[in-house]
Amino acid sequence: MTKDEVRAKWAVAKRMVQITQDEWDSHNVEAQAIKFVKAKLKIAIYYLSQLDEHDSNYTMPFTGNQMKKALKSPITKQNVKDAADWCHQCRLMRDKACTSWSYEEEKTA
């Protein structure tokens, strides 16, 4: 896939995980949990988009519906655990596939 095709494929997911200014400004437990979940999903999407850019075959560790469910309030411990697990799985897939790639790590936080 070209970079433009990858951007188009992941545009909706990236919008869903954008951390709002209110979430950044808030320091309550719920806001911190949603920031964590969104940050992990943002990183997972970055890894998946790298795989797409390099035309790698992979199996999605989560579905769109699972992602939507993980972002619903109130954020539970399971939502946090799922997002962290998916991020880790995506990184492992990327790391396994990237041995021959030439890329620069994007700053995600």
PDB file of N, CA and C in Angstrom:
ATOM      1  N   MET A   1       0.845  -1.186   0.000  1.00  0.00           N
ATOM      2  CA  MET A   1       0.000   0.000   0.000  1.00  0.00           C
ATOM      3  C   MET A   1       0.887   1.246   0.000  1.00  0.00           C
ATOM      4  N   THR A   2       0.375   2.282  -0.624  1.00  0.00           N
ATOM      5  CA  THR A   2       1.089   3.548  -0.568  1.00  0.00           C
ATOM      6  C   THR A   2       0.770   4.225   0.768  1.00  0.00           C
ATOM      7  N   LYS A   3       1.558   5.235   1.101  1.00  0.00           N
ATOM      8  CA  LYS A   3       1.308   5.959   2.348  1.00  0.00           C
ATOM      9  C   LYS A   3      -0.080   6.602   2.349  1.00  0.00           C
ATOM     10  N   ASP A   4      -0.515   7.102   1.195  1.00  0.00           N
ATOM     11  CA  ASP A   4      -1.848   7.705   1.110  1.00  0.00           C
ATOM     12  C   ASP A   4      -2.943   6.671   1.330  1.00  0.00           C
ATOM     13  N   GLU A   5      -2.777   5.483   0.776  1.00  0.00           N
ATOM     14  CA  GLU A   5      -3.759   4.413   0.980  1.00  0.00           C
ATOM     15  C   GLU A   5      -3.808   3.996   2.444  1.00  0.00           C
ATOM     16  N   VAL A   6      -2.643   3.937   3.072  1.00  0.00           N
ATOM     17  CA  VAL A   6      -2.584   3.577   4.494  1.00  0.00           C
ATOM     18  C   VAL A   6      -3.263   4.651   5.336  1.00  0.00           C
ATOM     19  N   ARG A   7      -2.978   5.918   5.027  1.00  0.00           N
ATOM     20  CA  ARG A   7      -3.621   7.016   5.773  1.00  0.00           C
ATOM     21  C   ARG A   7      -5.139   6.929   5.651  1.00  0.00           C
ATOM     22  N   ALA A   8      -5.623   6.673   4.433  1.00  0.00           N
ATOM     23  CA  ALA A   8      -7.069   6.582   4.216  1.00  0.00           C
ATOM     24  C   ALA A   8      -7.656   5.391   4.972  1.00  0.00           C
ATOM     25  N   LYS A   9      -6.952   4.256   4.962  1.00  0.00           N
ATOM     26  CA  LYS A   9      -7.451   3.055   5.634  1.00  0.00           C
ATOM     27  C   LYS A   9      -7.614   3.279   7.133  1.00  0.00           C
ATOM     28  N   TRP A  10      -6.679   3.987   7.744  1.00  0.00           N
ATOM     29  CA  TRP A  10      -6.670   4.137   9.205  1.00  0.00           C
ATOM     30  C   TRP A  10      -7.211   5.485   9.688  1.00  0.00           C
ATOM     31  N   ALA A  11      -7.735   6.315   8.788  1.00  0.00           N
ATOM     32  CA  ALA A  11      -8.183   7.664   9.167  1.00  0.00           C
ATOM     33  C   ALA A  11      -9.251   7.654  10.251  1.00  0.00           C
ATOM     34  N   VAL A  12     -10.269   6.820  10.097  1.00  0.00           N
ATOM     35  CA  VAL A  12     -11.370   6.791  11.076  1.00  0.00           C
ATOM     36  C   VAL A  12     -10.857   6.310  12.432  1.00  0.00           C
ATOM     37  N   ALA A  13     -10.056   5.246  12.417  1.00  0.00           N
ATOM     38  CA  ALA A  13      -9.523   4.714  13.677  1.00  0.00           C
ATOM     39  C   ALA A  13      -8.652   5.756  14.370  1.00  0.00           C
ATOM     40  N   LYS A  14      -7.858   6.473  13.605  1.00  0.00           N
ATOM     41  CA  LYS A  14      -6.992   7.498  14.205  1.00  0.00           C
ATOM     42  C   LYS A  14      -7.814   8.625  14.826  1.00  0.00           C
ATOM     43  N   ARG A  15      -8.917   8.993  14.164  1.00  0.00           N
ATOM     44  CA  ARG A  15      -9.786  10.028  14.742  1.00  0.00           C
ATOM     45  C   ARG A  15     -10.414   9.550  16.046  1.00  0.00           C
ATOM     46  N   MET A  16     -10.769   8.273  16.100  1.00  0.00           N
ATOM     47  CA  MET A  16     -11.398   7.730  17.308  1.00  0.00           C
ATOM     48  C   MET A  16     -10.459   7.769  18.510  1.00  0.00           C
ATOM     49  N   VAL A  17      -9.168   7.659  18.283  1.00  0.00           N
ATOM     50  CA  VAL A  17      -8.227   7.587  19.399  1.00  0.00           C
ATOM     51  C   VAL A  17      -7.517   8.913  19.680  1.00  0.00           C
ATOM     52  N   GLN A  18      -7.960   9.987  19.027  1.00  0.00           N
ATOM     53  CA  GLN A  18      -7.389  11.290  19.332  1.00  0.00           C
ATOM     54  C   GLN A  18      -7.782  11.692  20.753  1.00  0.00           C
ATOM     55  N   ILE A  19      -6.826  12.110  21.507  1.00  0.00           N
ATOM     56  CA  ILE A  19      -7.081  12.536  22.890  1.00  0.00           C
ATOM     57  C   ILE A  19      -7.519  14.000  22.849  1.00  0.00           C
ATOM     58  N   THR A  20      -8.694  14.267  23.392  1.00  0.00           N
ATOM     59  CA  THR A  20      -9.234  15.628  23.359  1.00  0.00           C
ATOM     60  C   THR A  20      -8.517  16.511  24.379  1.00  0.00           C
ATOM     61  N   GLN A  21      -8.672  17.805  24.201  1.00  0.00           N
ATOM     62  CA  GLN A  21      -8.072  18.752  25.137  1.00  0.00           C
ATOM     63  C   GLN A  21      -8.643  18.575  26.538  1.00  0.00           C
ATOM     64  N   ASP A  22      -9.942  18.317  26.623  1.00  0.00           N
ATOM     65  CA  ASP A  22     -10.573  18.081  27.930  1.00  0.00           C
ATOM     66  C   ASP A  22      -9.960  16.869  28.625  1.00  0.00           C
ATOM     67  N   GLU A  23      -9.677  15.813  27.843  1.00  0.00           N
ATOM     68  CA  GLU A  23      -9.051  14.618  28.423  1.00  0.00           C
ATOM     69  C   GLU A  23      -7.633  14.924  28.888  1.00  0.00           C
ATOM     70  N   TRP A  24      -6.900  15.724  28.116  1.00  0.00           N
ATOM     71  CA  TRP A  24      -5.546  16.100  28.538  1.00  0.00           C
ATOM     72  C   TRP A  24      -5.584  16.929  29.819  1.00  0.00           C
ATOM     73  N   ASP A  25      -6.539  17.850  29.879  1.00  0.00           N
ATOM     74  CA  ASP A  25      -6.602  18.782  31.003  1.00  0.00           C
ATOM     75  C   ASP A  25      -7.123  18.145  32.288  1.00  0.00           C
ATOM     76  N   SER A  26      -7.926  17.095  32.155  1.00  0.00           N
ATOM     77  CA  SER A  26      -8.526  16.467  33.323  1.00  0.00           C
ATOM     78  C   SER A  26      -7.547  15.507  33.986  1.00  0.00           C
ATOM     79  N   HIS A  27      -7.605  15.470  35.305  1.00  0.00           N
ATOM     80  CA  HIS A  27      -6.713  14.581  36.052  1.00  0.00           C
ATOM     81  C   HIS A  27      -7.489  13.550  36.873  1.00  0.00           C
ATOM     82  N   ASN A  28      -8.777  13.378  36.530  1.00  0.00           N
ATOM     83  CA  ASN A  28      -9.532  12.371  37.279  1.00  0.00           C
ATOM     84  C   ASN A  28      -9.189  10.972  36.760  1.00  0.00           C
ATOM     85  N   VAL A  29      -9.583   9.981  37.498  1.00  0.00           N
ATOM     86  CA  VAL A  29      -9.232   8.587  37.190  1.00  0.00           C
ATOM     87  C   VAL A  29      -9.779   8.168  35.830  1.00  0.00           C
ATOM     88  N   GLU A  30     -11.024   8.544  35.532  1.00  0.00           N
ATOM     89  CA  GLU A  30     -11.638   8.158  34.258  1.00  0.00           C
ATOM     90  C   GLU A  30     -10.880   8.763  33.074  1.00  0.00           C
ATOM     91  N   ALA A  31     -10.509  10.034  33.182  1.00  0.00           N
ATOM     92  CA  ALA A  31      -9.773  10.687  32.095  1.00  0.00           C
ATOM     93  C   ALA A  31      -8.401  10.045  31.901  1.00  0.00           C
ATOM     94  N   GLN A  32      -7.743   9.697  33.000  1.00  0.00           N
ATOM     95  CA  GLN A  32      -6.441   9.039  32.886  1.00  0.00           C
ATOM     96  C   GLN A  32      -6.577   7.671  32.236  1.00  0.00           C
ATOM     97  N   ALA A  33      -7.646   6.963  32.549  1.00  0.00           N
ATOM     98  CA  ALA A  33      -7.868   5.649  31.955  1.00  0.00           C
ATOM     99  C   ALA A  33      -8.135   5.766  30.456  1.00  0.00           C
ATOM    100  N   ILE A  34      -8.956   6.734  30.049  1.00  0.00           N
ATOM    101  CA  ILE A  34      -9.255   6.889  28.622  1.00  0.00           C
ATOM    102  C   ILE A  34      -8.004   7.348  27.873  1.00  0.00           C
ATOM    103  N   LYS A  35      -7.194   8.192  28.490  1.00  0.00           N
ATOM    104  CA  LYS A  35      -5.939   8.607  27.848  1.00  0.00           C
ATOM    105  C   LYS A  35      -5.030   7.407  27.625  1.00  0.00           C
ATOM    106  N   PHE A  36      -4.952   6.533  28.613  1.00  0.00           N
ATOM    107  CA  PHE A  36      -4.109   5.345  28.502  1.00  0.00           C
ATOM    108  C   PHE A  36      -4.610   4.450  27.369  1.00  0.00           C
ATOM    109  N   VAL A  37      -5.919   4.168  27.353  1.00  0.00           N
ATOM    110  CA  VAL A  37      -6.496   3.297  26.333  1.00  0.00           C
ATOM    111  C   VAL A  37      -6.273   3.901  24.941  1.00  0.00           C
ATOM    112  N   LYS A  38      -6.558   5.192  24.800  1.00  0.00           N
ATOM    113  CA  LYS A  38      -6.378   5.838  23.500  1.00  0.00           C
ATOM    114  C   LYS A  38      -4.913   5.836  23.069  1.00  0.00           C
ATOM    115  N   ALA A  39      -4.007   6.089  24.007  1.00  0.00           N
ATOM    116  CA  ALA A  39      -2.585   6.094  23.662  1.00  0.00           C
ATOM    117  C   ALA A  39      -2.135   4.716  23.189  1.00  0.00           C
ATOM    118  N   LYS A  40      -2.558   3.668  23.879  1.00  0.00           N
ATOM    119  CA  LYS A  40      -2.176   2.306  23.477  1.00  0.00           C
ATOM    120  C   LYS A  40      -2.763   1.951  22.114  1.00  0.00           C
ATOM    121  N   LEU A  41      -4.010   2.322  21.877  1.00  0.00           N
ATOM    122  CA  LEU A  41      -4.625   2.038  20.586  1.00  0.00           C
ATOM    123  C   LEU A  41      -3.978   2.860  19.469  1.00  0.00           C
ATOM    124  N   LYS A  42      -3.583   4.084  19.783  1.00  0.00           N
ATOM    125  CA  LYS A  42      -2.898   4.926  18.805  1.00  0.00           C
ATOM    126  C   LYS A  42      -1.578   4.272  18.372  1.00  0.00           C
ATOM    127  N   ILE A  43      -0.853   3.741  19.327  1.00  0.00           N
ATOM    128  CA  ILE A  43       0.415   3.072  19.029  1.00  0.00           C
ATOM    129  C   ILE A  43       0.153   1.788  18.231  1.00  0.00           C
ATOM    130  N   ALA A  44      -0.873   1.030  18.617  1.00  0.00           N
ATOM    131  CA  ALA A  44      -1.214  -0.204  17.896  1.00  0.00           C
ATOM    132  C   ALA A  44      -1.553   0.112  16.438  1.00  0.00           C
ATOM    133  N   ILE A  45      -2.320   1.165  16.211  1.00  0.00           N
ATOM    134  CA  ILE A  45      -2.683   1.568  14.850  1.00  0.00           C
ATOM    135  C   ILE A  45      -1.439   1.974  14.071  1.00  0.00           C
ATOM    136  N   TYR A  46      -0.519   2.646  14.724  1.00  0.00           N
ATOM    137  CA  TYR A  46       0.744   3.020  14.069  1.00  0.00           C
ATOM    138  C   TYR A  46       1.496   1.772  13.604  1.00  0.00           C
ATOM    139  N   TYR A  47       1.599   0.764  14.478  1.00  0.00           N
ATOM    140  CA  TYR A  47       2.277  -0.476  14.095  1.00  0.00           C
ATOM    141  C   TYR A  47       1.566  -1.158  12.926  1.00  0.00           C
ATOM    142  N   LEU A  48       0.240  -1.214  12.968  1.00  0.00           N
ATOM    143  CA  LEU A  48      -0.515  -1.848  11.889  1.00  0.00           C
ATOM    144  C   LEU A  48      -0.356  -1.071  10.580  1.00  0.00           C
ATOM    145  N   SER A  49      -0.318   0.248  10.668  1.00  0.00           N
ATOM    146  CA  SER A  49      -0.139   1.034   9.447  1.00  0.00           C
ATOM    147  C   SER A  49       1.254   0.810   8.860  1.00  0.00           C
ATOM    148  N   GLN A  50       2.254   0.604   9.719  1.00  0.00           N
ATOM    149  CA  GLN A  50       3.594   0.266   9.214  1.00  0.00           C
ATOM    150  C   GLN A  50       3.557  -1.062   8.474  1.00  0.00           C
ATOM    151  N   LEU A  51       2.850  -2.031   9.032  1.00  0.00           N
ATOM    152  CA  LEU A  51       2.725  -3.333   8.368  1.00  0.00           C
ATOM    153  C   LEU A  51       2.054  -3.166   7.002  1.00  0.00           C
ATOM    154  N   ASP A  52       1.020  -2.337   6.938  1.00  0.00           N
ATOM    155  CA  ASP A  52       0.332  -2.095   5.671  1.00  0.00           C
ATOM    156  C   ASP A  52       1.252  -1.421   4.658  1.00  0.00           C
ATOM    157  N   GLU A  53       2.012  -0.438   5.112  1.00  0.00           N
ATOM    158  CA  GLU A  53       2.930   0.270   4.212  1.00  0.00           C
ATOM    159  C   GLU A  53       3.945  -0.680   3.582  1.00  0.00           C
ATOM    160  N   HIS A  54       4.314  -1.707   4.308  1.00  0.00           N
ATOM    161  CA  HIS A  54       5.300  -2.664   3.818  1.00  0.00           C
ATOM    162  C   HIS A  54       4.647  -3.927   3.260  1.00  0.00           C
ATOM    163  N   ASP A  55       3.347  -3.850   3.004  1.00  0.00           N
ATOM    164  CA  ASP A  55       2.595  -4.963   2.416  1.00  0.00           C
ATOM    165  C   ASP A  55       2.808  -6.275   3.159  1.00  0.00           C
ATOM    166  N   SER A  56       2.826  -6.203   4.468  1.00  0.00           N
ATOM    167  CA  SER A  56       2.983  -7.399   5.295  1.00  0.00           C
ATOM    168  C   SER A  56       1.625  -8.034   5.542  1.00  0.00           C
ATOM    169  N   ASN A  57       1.607  -9.335   5.590  1.00  0.00           N
ATOM    170  CA  ASN A  57       0.389 -10.053   5.956  1.00  0.00           C
ATOM    171  C   ASN A  57       0.341 -10.169   7.470  1.00  0.00           C
ATOM    172  N   TYR A  58      -0.812  -9.900   8.032  1.00  0.00           N
ATOM    173  CA  TYR A  58      -0.977 -10.009   9.478  1.00  0.00           C
ATOM    174  C   TYR A  58      -2.431 -10.275   9.798  1.00  0.00           C
ATOM    175  N   THR A  59      -2.660 -10.759  10.993  1.00  0.00           N
ATOM    176  CA  THR A  59      -4.012 -10.985  11.492  1.00  0.00           C
ATOM    177  C   THR A  59      -4.293  -9.928  12.548  1.00  0.00           C
ATOM    178  N   MET A  60      -5.382  -9.196  12.360  1.00  0.00           N
ATOM    179  CA  MET A  60      -5.746  -8.146  13.312  1.00  0.00           C
ATOM    180  C   MET A  60      -5.963  -8.742  14.699  1.00  0.00           C
ATOM    181  N   PRO A  61      -5.329  -8.191  15.726  1.00  0.00           N
ATOM    182  CA  PRO A  61      -5.541  -8.701  17.079  1.00  0.00           C
ATOM    183  C   PRO A  61      -6.857  -8.209  17.699  1.00  0.00           C
ATOM    184  N   PHE A  62      -7.513  -7.234  17.064  1.00  0.00           N
ATOM    185  CA  PHE A  62      -8.786  -6.726  17.578  1.00  0.00           C
ATOM    186  C   PHE A  62      -9.643  -6.277  16.399  1.00  0.00           C
ATOM    187  N   THR A  63     -10.950  -6.240  16.619  1.00  0.00           N
ATOM    188  CA  THR A  63     -11.879  -5.793  15.573  1.00  0.00           C
ATOM    189  C   THR A  63     -12.275  -4.342  15.851  1.00  0.00           C
ATOM    190  N   GLY A  64     -12.914  -3.746  14.865  1.00  0.00           N
ATOM    191  CA  GLY A  64     -13.413  -2.382  15.048  1.00  0.00           C
ATOM    192  C   GLY A  64     -14.408  -2.289  16.192  1.00  0.00           C
ATOM    193  N   ASN A  65     -15.271  -3.304  16.309  1.00  0.00           N
ATOM    194  CA  ASN A  65     -16.256  -3.304  17.396  1.00  0.00           C
ATOM    195  C   ASN A  65     -15.578  -3.441  18.758  1.00  0.00           C
ATOM    196  N   GLN A  66     -14.537  -4.265  18.838  1.00  0.00           N
ATOM    197  CA  GLN A  66     -13.803  -4.390  20.106  1.00  0.00           C
ATOM    198  C   GLN A  66     -13.147  -3.062  20.468  1.00  0.00           C
ATOM    199  N   MET A  67     -12.609  -2.370  19.461  1.00  0.00           N
ATOM    200  CA  MET A  67     -11.970  -1.078  19.714  1.00  0.00           C
ATOM    201  C   MET A  67     -12.998  -0.073  20.211  1.00  0.00           C
ATOM    202  N   LYS A  68     -14.164  -0.022  19.563  1.00  0.00           N
ATOM    203  CA  LYS A  68     -15.224   0.889  20.005  1.00  0.00           C
ATOM    204  C   LYS A  68     -15.637   0.584  21.440  1.00  0.00           C
ATOM    205  N   LYS A  69     -15.762  -0.706  21.754  1.00  0.00           N
ATOM    206  CA  LYS A  69     -16.155  -1.111  23.107  1.00  0.00           C
ATOM    207  C   LYS A  69     -15.095  -0.688  24.131  1.00  0.00           C
ATOM    208  N   ALA A  70     -13.824  -0.812  23.757  1.00  0.00           N
ATOM    209  CA  ALA A  70     -12.740  -0.435  24.675  1.00  0.00           C
ATOM    210  C   ALA A  70     -12.726   1.060  24.962  1.00  0.00           C
ATOM    211  N   LEU A  71     -13.270   1.852  24.043  1.00  0.00           N
ATOM    212  CA  LEU A  71     -13.279   3.314  24.198  1.00  0.00           C
ATOM    213  C   LEU A  71     -14.523   3.846  24.896  1.00  0.00           C
ATOM    214  N   LYS A  72     -15.484   2.956  25.194  1.00  0.00           N
ATOM    215  CA  LYS A  72     -16.728   3.406  25.825  1.00  0.00           C
ATOM    216  C   LYS A  72     -16.535   3.646  27.319  1.00  0.00           C
ATOM    217  N   SER A  73     -17.168   4.703  27.789  1.00  0.00           N
ATOM    218  CA  SER A  73     -17.140   5.011  29.221  1.00  0.00           C
ATOM    219  C   SER A  73     -18.210   4.209  29.931  1.00  0.00           C
ATOM    220  N   PRO A  74     -18.026   3.871  31.157  1.00  0.00           N
ATOM    221  CA  PRO A  74     -16.789   4.071  31.913  1.00  0.00           C
ATOM    222  C   PRO A  74     -15.727   3.055  31.490  1.00  0.00           C
ATOM    223  N   ILE A  75     -14.495   3.488  31.546  1.00  0.00           N
ATOM    224  CA  ILE A  75     -13.376   2.625  31.185  1.00  0.00           C
ATOM    225  C   ILE A  75     -13.154   1.635  32.330  1.00  0.00           C
ATOM    226  N   THR A  76     -13.127   0.379  31.980  1.00  0.00           N
ATOM    227  CA  THR A  76     -12.939  -0.672  32.990  1.00  0.00           C
ATOM    228  C   THR A  76     -11.497  -1.174  32.963  1.00  0.00           C
ATOM    229  N   LYS A  77     -11.149  -1.959  33.961  1.00  0.00           N
ATOM    230  CA  LYS A  77      -9.821  -2.577  33.981  1.00  0.00           C
ATOM    231  C   LYS A  77      -9.624  -3.469  32.765  1.00  0.00           C
ATOM    232  N   GLN A  78     -10.719  -4.096  32.300  1.00  0.00           N
ATOM    233  CA  GLN A  78     -10.635  -4.966  31.121  1.00  0.00           C
ATOM    234  C   GLN A  78     -10.319  -4.152  29.866  1.00  0.00           C
ATOM    235  N   ASN A  79     -10.920  -2.947  29.744  1.00  0.00           N
ATOM    236  CA  ASN A  79     -10.626  -2.080  28.605  1.00  0.00           C
ATOM    237  C   ASN A  79      -9.132  -1.744  28.573  1.00  0.00           C
ATOM    238  N   VAL A  80      -8.606  -1.391  29.729  1.00  0.00           N
ATOM    239  CA  VAL A  80      -7.196  -1.030  29.846  1.00  0.00           C
ATOM    240  C   VAL A  80      -6.317  -2.223  29.492  1.00  0.00           C
ATOM    241  N   LYS A  81      -6.664  -3.385  30.037  1.00  0.00           N
ATOM    242  CA  LYS A  81      -5.888  -4.603  29.763  1.00  0.00           C
ATOM    243  C   LYS A  81      -5.932  -4.960  28.286  1.00  0.00           C
ATOM    244  N   ASP A  82      -7.124  -4.892  27.682  1.00  0.00           N
ATOM    245  CA  ASP A  82      -7.262  -5.220  26.258  1.00  0.00           C
ATOM    246  C   ASP A  82      -6.409  -4.296  25.394  1.00  0.00           C
ATOM    247  N   ALA A  83      -6.487  -2.985  25.641  1.00  0.00           N
ATOM    248  CA  ALA A  83      -5.722  -2.031  24.839  1.00  0.00           C
ATOM    249  C   ALA A  83      -4.226  -2.285  24.960  1.00  0.00           C
ATOM    250  N   ALA A  84      -3.757  -2.549  26.177  1.00  0.00           N
ATOM    251  CA  ALA A  84      -2.335  -2.832  26.381  1.00  0.00           C
ATOM    252  C   ALA A  84      -1.928  -4.121  25.670  1.00  0.00           C
ATOM    253  N   ASP A  85      -2.775  -5.153  25.752  1.00  0.00           N
ATOM    254  CA  ASP A  85      -2.489  -6.425  25.078  1.00  0.00           C
ATOM    255  C   ASP A  85      -2.442  -6.258  23.563  1.00  0.00           C
ATOM    256  N   TRP A  86      -3.409  -5.533  23.000  1.00  0.00           N
ATOM    257  CA  TRP A  86      -3.450  -5.340  21.547  1.00  0.00           C
ATOM    258  C   TRP A  86      -2.219  -4.569  21.081  1.00  0.00           C
ATOM    259  N   CYS A  87      -1.845  -3.558  21.828  1.00  0.00           N
ATOM    260  CA  CYS A  87      -0.659  -2.775  21.481  1.00  0.00           C
ATOM    261  C   CYS A  87       0.574  -3.678  21.467  1.00  0.00           C
ATOM    262  N   HIS A  88       0.709  -4.508  22.486  1.00  0.00           N
ATOM    263  CA  HIS A  88       1.850  -5.415  22.578  1.00  0.00           C
ATOM    264  C   HIS A  88       1.848  -6.411  21.412  1.00  0.00           C
ATOM    265  N   GLN A  89       0.691  -6.971  21.088  1.00  0.00           N
ATOM    266  CA  GLN A  89       0.590  -7.917  19.975  1.00  0.00           C
ATOM    267  C   GLN A  89       0.971  -7.249  18.652  1.00  0.00           C
ATOM    268  N   CYS A  90       0.528  -6.014  18.454  1.00  0.00           N
ATOM    269  CA  CYS A  90       0.851  -5.290  17.217  1.00  0.00           C
ATOM    270  C   CYS A  90       2.345  -5.007  17.127  1.00  0.00           C
ATOM    271  N   ARG A  91       2.935  -4.662  18.267  1.00  0.00           N
ATOM    272  CA  ARG A  91       4.374  -4.414  18.248  1.00  0.00           C
ATOM    273  C   ARG A  91       5.136  -5.693  17.913  1.00  0.00           C
ATOM    274  N   LEU A  92       4.739  -6.810  18.486  1.00  0.00           N
ATOM    275  CA  LEU A  92       5.400  -8.076  18.185  1.00  0.00           C
ATOM    276  C   LEU A  92       5.290  -8.415  16.696  1.00  0.00           C
ATOM    277  N   MET A  93       4.099  -8.196  16.113  1.00  0.00           N
ATOM    278  CA  MET A  93       3.921  -8.453  14.678  1.00  0.00           C
ATOM    279  C   MET A  93       4.815  -7.546  13.852  1.00  0.00           C
ATOM    280  N   ARG A  94       4.848  -6.261  14.228  1.00  0.00           N
ATOM    281  CA  ARG A  94       5.685  -5.307  13.504  1.00  0.00           C
ATOM    282  C   ARG A  94       7.156  -5.693  13.618  1.00  0.00           C
ATOM    283  N   ASP A  95       7.598  -6.004  14.846  1.00  0.00           N
ATOM    284  CA  ASP A  95       9.005  -6.340  15.055  1.00  0.00           C
ATOM    285  C   ASP A  95       9.406  -7.598  14.291  1.00  0.00           C
ATOM    286  N   LYS A  96       8.496  -8.550  14.227  1.00  0.00           N
ATOM    287  CA  LYS A  96       8.783  -9.794  13.497  1.00  0.00           C
ATOM    288  C   LYS A  96       8.920  -9.523  11.998  1.00  0.00           C
ATOM    289  N   ALA A  97       8.095  -8.622  11.479  1.00  0.00           N
ATOM    290  CA  ALA A  97       8.085  -8.341  10.042  1.00  0.00           C
ATOM    291  C   ALA A  97       9.152  -7.336   9.608  1.00  0.00           C
ATOM    292  N   CYS A  98       9.657  -6.534  10.542  1.00  0.00           N
ATOM    293  CA  CYS A  98      10.455  -5.368  10.143  1.00  0.00           C
ATOM    294  C   CYS A  98      11.953  -5.608  10.034  1.00  0.00           C
ATOM    295  N   THR A  99      12.410  -6.835  10.111  1.00  0.00           N
ATOM    296  CA  THR A  99      13.855  -7.070  10.114  1.00  0.00           C
ATOM    297  C   THR A  99      14.540  -6.533   8.862  1.00  0.00           C
ATOM    298  N   SER A 100      13.815  -6.462   7.753  1.00  0.00           N
ATOM    299  CA  SER A 100      14.431  -5.982   6.514  1.00  0.00           C
ATOM    300  C   SER A 100      13.979  -4.570   6.125  1.00  0.00           C
ATOM    301  N   TRP A 101      13.203  -3.921   6.996  1.00  0.00           N
ATOM    302  CA  TRP A 101      12.702  -2.593   6.666  1.00  0.00           C
ATOM    303  C   TRP A 101      13.735  -1.522   6.983  1.00  0.00           C
ATOM    304  N   SER A 102      13.551  -0.395   6.322  1.00  0.00           N
ATOM    305  CA  SER A 102      14.293   0.809   6.673  1.00  0.00           C
ATOM    306  C   SER A 102      13.240   1.839   7.068  1.00  0.00           C
ATOM    307  N   TYR A 103      13.147   2.128   8.339  1.00  0.00           N
ATOM    308  CA  TYR A 103      12.131   3.077   8.795  1.00  0.00           C
ATOM    309  C   TYR A 103      12.631   3.814  10.019  1.00  0.00           C
ATOM    310  N   GLU A 104      12.018   4.933  10.273  1.00  0.00           N
ATOM    311  CA  GLU A 104      12.329   5.729  11.461  1.00  0.00           C
ATOM    312  C   GLU A 104      11.123   5.679  12.377  1.00  0.00           C
ATOM    313  N   GLU A 105      11.358   5.377  13.634  1.00  0.00           N
ATOM    314  CA  GLU A 105      10.259   5.279  14.601  1.00  0.00           C
ATOM    315  C   GLU A 105       9.586   6.639  14.764  1.00  0.00           C
ATOM    316  N   GLU A 106       8.262   6.632  14.673  1.00  0.00           N
ATOM    317  CA  GLU A 106       7.490   7.847  14.851  1.00  0.00           C
ATOM    318  C   GLU A 106       7.288   8.112  16.329  1.00  0.00           C
ATOM    319  N   LYS A 107       7.316   9.376  16.694  1.00  0.00           N
ATOM    320  CA  LYS A 107       7.026   9.731  18.087  1.00  0.00           C
ATOM    321  C   LYS A 107       5.507   9.657  18.279  1.00  0.00           C
ATOM    322  N   THR A 108       5.065   8.828  19.221  1.00  0.00           N
ATOM    323  CA  THR A 108       3.631   8.616  19.397  1.00  0.00           C
ATOM    324  C   THR A 108       3.095   9.251  20.670  1.00  0.00           C
ATOM    325  N   ALA A 109       3.952   9.769  21.490  1.00  0.00           N
ATOM    326  CA  ALA A 109       3.447  10.363  22.732  1.00  0.00           C
ATOM    327  C   ALA A 109       4.072  11.720  22.959  1.00  0.00           C
TER     328      ALA A 109
END
